[in-house]
Short mmCIF file of C-alpha atoms in Angstrom, two decimals:
data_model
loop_
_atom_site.label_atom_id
_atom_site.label_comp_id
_atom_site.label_asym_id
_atom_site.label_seq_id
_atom_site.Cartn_x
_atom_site.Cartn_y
_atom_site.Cartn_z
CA UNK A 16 -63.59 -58.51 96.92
CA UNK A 17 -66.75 -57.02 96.16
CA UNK A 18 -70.16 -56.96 98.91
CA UNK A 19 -73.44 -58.80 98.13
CA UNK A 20 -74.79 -55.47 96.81
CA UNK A 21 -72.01 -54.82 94.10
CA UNK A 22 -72.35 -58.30 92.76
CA UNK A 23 -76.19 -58.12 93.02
CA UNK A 24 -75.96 -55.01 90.75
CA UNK A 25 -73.57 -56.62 88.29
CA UNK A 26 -75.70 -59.71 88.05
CA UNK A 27 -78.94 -57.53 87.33
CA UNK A 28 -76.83 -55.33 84.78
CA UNK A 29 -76.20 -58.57 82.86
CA UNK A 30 -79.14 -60.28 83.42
CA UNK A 31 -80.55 -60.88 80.08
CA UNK A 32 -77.51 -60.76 77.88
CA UNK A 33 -75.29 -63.00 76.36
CA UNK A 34 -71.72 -61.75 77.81
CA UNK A 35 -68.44 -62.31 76.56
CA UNK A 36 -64.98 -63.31 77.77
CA UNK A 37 -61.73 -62.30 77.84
CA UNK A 38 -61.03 -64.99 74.94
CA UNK A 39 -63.84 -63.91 72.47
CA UNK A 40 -62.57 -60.50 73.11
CA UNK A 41 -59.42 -61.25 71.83
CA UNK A 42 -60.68 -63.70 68.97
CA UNK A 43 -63.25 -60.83 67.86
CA UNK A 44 -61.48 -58.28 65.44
CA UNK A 45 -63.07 -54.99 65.67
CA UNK A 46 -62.01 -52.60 62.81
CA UNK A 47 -60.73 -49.05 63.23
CA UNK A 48 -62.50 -49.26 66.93
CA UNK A 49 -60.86 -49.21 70.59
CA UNK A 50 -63.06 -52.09 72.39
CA UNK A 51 -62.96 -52.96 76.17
CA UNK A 52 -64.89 -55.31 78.27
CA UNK A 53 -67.08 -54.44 81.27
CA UNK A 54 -68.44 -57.04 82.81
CA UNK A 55 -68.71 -59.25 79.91
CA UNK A 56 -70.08 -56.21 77.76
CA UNK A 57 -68.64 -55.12 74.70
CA UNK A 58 -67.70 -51.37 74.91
CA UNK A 59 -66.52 -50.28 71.57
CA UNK A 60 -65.37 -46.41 70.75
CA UNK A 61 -63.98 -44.75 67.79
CA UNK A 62 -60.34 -44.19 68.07
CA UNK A 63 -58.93 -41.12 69.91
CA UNK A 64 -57.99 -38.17 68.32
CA UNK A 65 -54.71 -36.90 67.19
CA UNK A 66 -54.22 -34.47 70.62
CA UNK A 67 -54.59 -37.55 72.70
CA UNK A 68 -52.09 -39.85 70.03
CA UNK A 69 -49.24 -37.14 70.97
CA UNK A 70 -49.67 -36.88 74.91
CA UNK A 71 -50.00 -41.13 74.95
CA UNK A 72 -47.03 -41.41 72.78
CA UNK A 73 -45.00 -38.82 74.81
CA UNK A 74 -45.28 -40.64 78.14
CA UNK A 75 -45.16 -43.89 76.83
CA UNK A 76 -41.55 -42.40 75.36
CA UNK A 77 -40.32 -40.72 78.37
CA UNK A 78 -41.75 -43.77 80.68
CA UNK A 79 -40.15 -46.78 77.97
CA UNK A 80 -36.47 -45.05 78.48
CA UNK A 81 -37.02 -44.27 82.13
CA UNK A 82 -37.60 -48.22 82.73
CA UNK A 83 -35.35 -49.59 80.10
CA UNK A 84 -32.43 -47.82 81.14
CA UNK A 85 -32.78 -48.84 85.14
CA UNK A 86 -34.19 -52.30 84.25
CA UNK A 87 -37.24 -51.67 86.07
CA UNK A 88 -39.60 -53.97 83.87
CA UNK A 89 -42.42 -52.90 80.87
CA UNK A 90 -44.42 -50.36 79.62
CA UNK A 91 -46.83 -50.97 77.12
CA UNK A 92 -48.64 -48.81 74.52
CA UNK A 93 -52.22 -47.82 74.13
CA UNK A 94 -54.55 -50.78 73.59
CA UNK A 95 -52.76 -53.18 75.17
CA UNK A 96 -55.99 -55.00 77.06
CA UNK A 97 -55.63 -56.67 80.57
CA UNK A 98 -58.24 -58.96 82.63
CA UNK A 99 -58.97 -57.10 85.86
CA UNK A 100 -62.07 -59.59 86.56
CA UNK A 101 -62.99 -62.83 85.77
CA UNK A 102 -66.95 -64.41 85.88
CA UNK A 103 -68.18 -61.71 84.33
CA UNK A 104 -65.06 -61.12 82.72
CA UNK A 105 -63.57 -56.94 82.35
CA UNK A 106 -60.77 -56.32 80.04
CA UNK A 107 -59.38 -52.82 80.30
CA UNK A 108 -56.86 -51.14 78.02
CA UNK A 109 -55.44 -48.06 79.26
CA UNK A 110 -53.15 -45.53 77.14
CA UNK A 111 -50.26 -46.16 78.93
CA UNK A 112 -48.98 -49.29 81.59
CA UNK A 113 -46.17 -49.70 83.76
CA UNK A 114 -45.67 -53.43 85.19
CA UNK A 115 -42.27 -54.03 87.14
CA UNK A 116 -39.94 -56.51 85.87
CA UNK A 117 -41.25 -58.92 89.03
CA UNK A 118 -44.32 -58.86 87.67
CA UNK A 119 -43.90 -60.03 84.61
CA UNK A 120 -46.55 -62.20 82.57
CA UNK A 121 -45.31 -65.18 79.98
CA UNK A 122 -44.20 -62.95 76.99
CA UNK A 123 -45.18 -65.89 74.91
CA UNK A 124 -49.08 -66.43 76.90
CA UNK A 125 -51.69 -65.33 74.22
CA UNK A 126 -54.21 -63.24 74.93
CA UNK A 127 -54.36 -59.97 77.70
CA UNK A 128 -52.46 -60.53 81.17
CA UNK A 129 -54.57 -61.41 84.06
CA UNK A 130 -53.19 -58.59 86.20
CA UNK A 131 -53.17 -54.66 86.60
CA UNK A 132 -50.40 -52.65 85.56
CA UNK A 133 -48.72 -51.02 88.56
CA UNK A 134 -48.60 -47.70 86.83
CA UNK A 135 -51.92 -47.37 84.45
CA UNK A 136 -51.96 -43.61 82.63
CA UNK A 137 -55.37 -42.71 81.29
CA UNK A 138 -55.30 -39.71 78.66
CA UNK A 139 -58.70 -37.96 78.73
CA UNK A 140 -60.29 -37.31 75.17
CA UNK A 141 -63.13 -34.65 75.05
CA UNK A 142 -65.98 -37.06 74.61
CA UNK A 143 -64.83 -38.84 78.01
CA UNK A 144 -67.64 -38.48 80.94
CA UNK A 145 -66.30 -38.03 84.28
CA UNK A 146 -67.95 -40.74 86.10
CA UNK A 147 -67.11 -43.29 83.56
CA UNK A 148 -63.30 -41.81 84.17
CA UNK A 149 -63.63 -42.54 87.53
CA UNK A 150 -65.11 -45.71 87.72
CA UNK A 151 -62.33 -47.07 85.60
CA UNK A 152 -59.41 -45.77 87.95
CA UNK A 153 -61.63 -47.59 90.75
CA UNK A 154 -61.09 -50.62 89.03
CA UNK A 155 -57.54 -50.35 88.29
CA UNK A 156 -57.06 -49.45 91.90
CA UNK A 157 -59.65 -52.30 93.24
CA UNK A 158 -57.48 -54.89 90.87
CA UNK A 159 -54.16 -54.19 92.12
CA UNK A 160 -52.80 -50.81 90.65
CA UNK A 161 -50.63 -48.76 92.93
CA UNK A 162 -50.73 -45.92 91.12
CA UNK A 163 -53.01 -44.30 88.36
CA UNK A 164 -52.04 -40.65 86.39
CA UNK A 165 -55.60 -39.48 84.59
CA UNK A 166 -53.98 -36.87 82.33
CA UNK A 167 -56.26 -34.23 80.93
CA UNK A 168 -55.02 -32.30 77.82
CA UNK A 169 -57.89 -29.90 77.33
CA UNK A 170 -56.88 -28.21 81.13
CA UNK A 171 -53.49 -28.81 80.74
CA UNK A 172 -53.14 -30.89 84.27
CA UNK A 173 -53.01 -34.60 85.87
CA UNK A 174 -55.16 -35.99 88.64
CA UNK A 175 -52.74 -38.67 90.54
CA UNK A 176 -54.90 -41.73 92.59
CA UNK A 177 -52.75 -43.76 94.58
CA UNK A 178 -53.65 -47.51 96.69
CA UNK A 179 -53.71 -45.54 99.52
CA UNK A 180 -56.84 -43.78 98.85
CA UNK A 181 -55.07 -40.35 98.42
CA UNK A 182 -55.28 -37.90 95.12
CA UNK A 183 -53.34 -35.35 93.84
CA UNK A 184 -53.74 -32.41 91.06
CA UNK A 185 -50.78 -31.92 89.04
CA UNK A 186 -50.33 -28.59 87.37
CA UNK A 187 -48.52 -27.95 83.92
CA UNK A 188 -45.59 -26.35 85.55
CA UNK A 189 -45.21 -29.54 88.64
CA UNK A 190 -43.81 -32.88 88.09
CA UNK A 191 -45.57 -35.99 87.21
CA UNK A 192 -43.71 -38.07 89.56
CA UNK A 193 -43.30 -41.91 89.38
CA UNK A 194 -42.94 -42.07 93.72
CA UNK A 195 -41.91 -45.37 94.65
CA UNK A 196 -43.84 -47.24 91.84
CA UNK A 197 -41.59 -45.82 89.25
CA UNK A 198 -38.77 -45.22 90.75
CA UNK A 199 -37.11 -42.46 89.60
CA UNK A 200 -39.13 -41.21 87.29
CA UNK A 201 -40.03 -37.74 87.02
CA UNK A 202 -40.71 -35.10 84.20
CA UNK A 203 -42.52 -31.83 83.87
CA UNK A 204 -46.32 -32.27 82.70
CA UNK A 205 -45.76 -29.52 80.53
CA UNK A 206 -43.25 -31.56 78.82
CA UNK A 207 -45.79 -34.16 77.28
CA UNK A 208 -47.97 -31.40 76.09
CA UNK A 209 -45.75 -30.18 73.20
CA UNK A 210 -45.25 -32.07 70.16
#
C-alpha cells in the first residue's frame, strides 16, 4: 500500500499524459525493442547485449531443470511482462522468474500475470543506472517477491534482496542460493559466467 505522498508523486508524474495499460501494452508491438510499463509510461530500450543473452540464458537453464525435476512450478524467460500495479498500471519484465507451482496463473489467460514472480533475477547491462536498478527490485519486493538476485556481469558478483528487508553480496567463487524460495537450488555464480 503506498502513503498519500507516494501516490501524490505518481499522480503529478502523470499528470498531463495520456497513460497506458497493461492491455495496450500487450496489443502494441514494439519492434526489435524491450518495453516495460511504469506507471502507465511506456519505457522502451534497445535489446541487451550478447554478455547479458548468455548469463540470462544460463540461469534460466540451471533454474528450468532445478524446478522441473522437483516439480516446484515455472520459470520463465526474459521478457516475459507481469502487472505489479494496476490504476496507473506497471508491467515489469525481468530476465529471469521463478513462480511456484501454487501460484500458478491460467496458462491459457492472455496477456501478463497479475502477480510477482517469487524469484525475479535481474541481469545488469552496462547502460543500467543504479537507482533505476533499485527502484525496480523495490517494486518486485513491494508487489509480492520473496526474493530478488540483481546479477552484475561486468564485476563478476550478485546482490541478493530478500522480503525481509535483508541484502546480500554474492562473490564469483559463493553460491547463488535459492533459500527456501527455491528450494534446493544452488550453483556457483561463477558457473553462469562462462559460456
Amino acid at each position: 500500500m503506498k502513503n498519500s505522498l507516494a501516490v501524490a508523486t505518481d499522480r503529478a508524474y502523470v499528470a498531463g499524459m495520456t497513460l497506458m495499460t497493461a492491455d495496450e501494452l500487450f496489443a502494441t508491438p514494439v519492434p526489435n525493442k524491450r518495453t516495460e510499463l511504469v506507471r502507465g509510461v511506456l519505457v522502451v530500450r534497445e535489446p541487451a547485449g550478447f554478455r547479458h543473452g548468455v548469463v540470462s540464458a544460463a540461469l534460466t537453464r540451471l533454474l528450468g531443470v532445478h524446478v522441473a525435476t522437483h516439480g516446484l512450478g515455472v520459470v520463465v524467460a526474459a521478457e516475459t511482462g507481469f502487472t505489479l500495479e494496476r490504476d496507473p498500471d506497471t508491467v515489469r519484465a525481468p530476465d529471469v522468474a521463478f513462480v511456484r507451482q501454487e501460484r500458478l496463473p491460467d496458462p491459457d489467460a492472455r496477456g501478463y500475470a497479475a502477480l510477482a514472480p517469487d524469484l525475479v533475477v535481474e541481469v545488469l547491462s552496462p547502460d543500467d543506472r543504479p537507482g533505476e536498478v533499485l527502484r525496480k527490485v523495490g517494486e518486485w519486493l513491494t508487489a509480492g517477491s520473496r526474493l530478488v538476485w540483481v546479477v552484475d556481469p561486468a564485476h563478476r558478483l550478485a546482490r541478493v534482496y530478500r522480503a525481509d528487508g535483508s541484502e546480500t553480496m554474492v562473490a564469483e567463487a559463493d553460491a547463488l542460493d535459492g533459500e527456501d524460495v527455491v528450494a534446493g537450488f544452488s550453483c556457483r555464480l561463477g558457473e553462469i559466467f562462462s559460456p
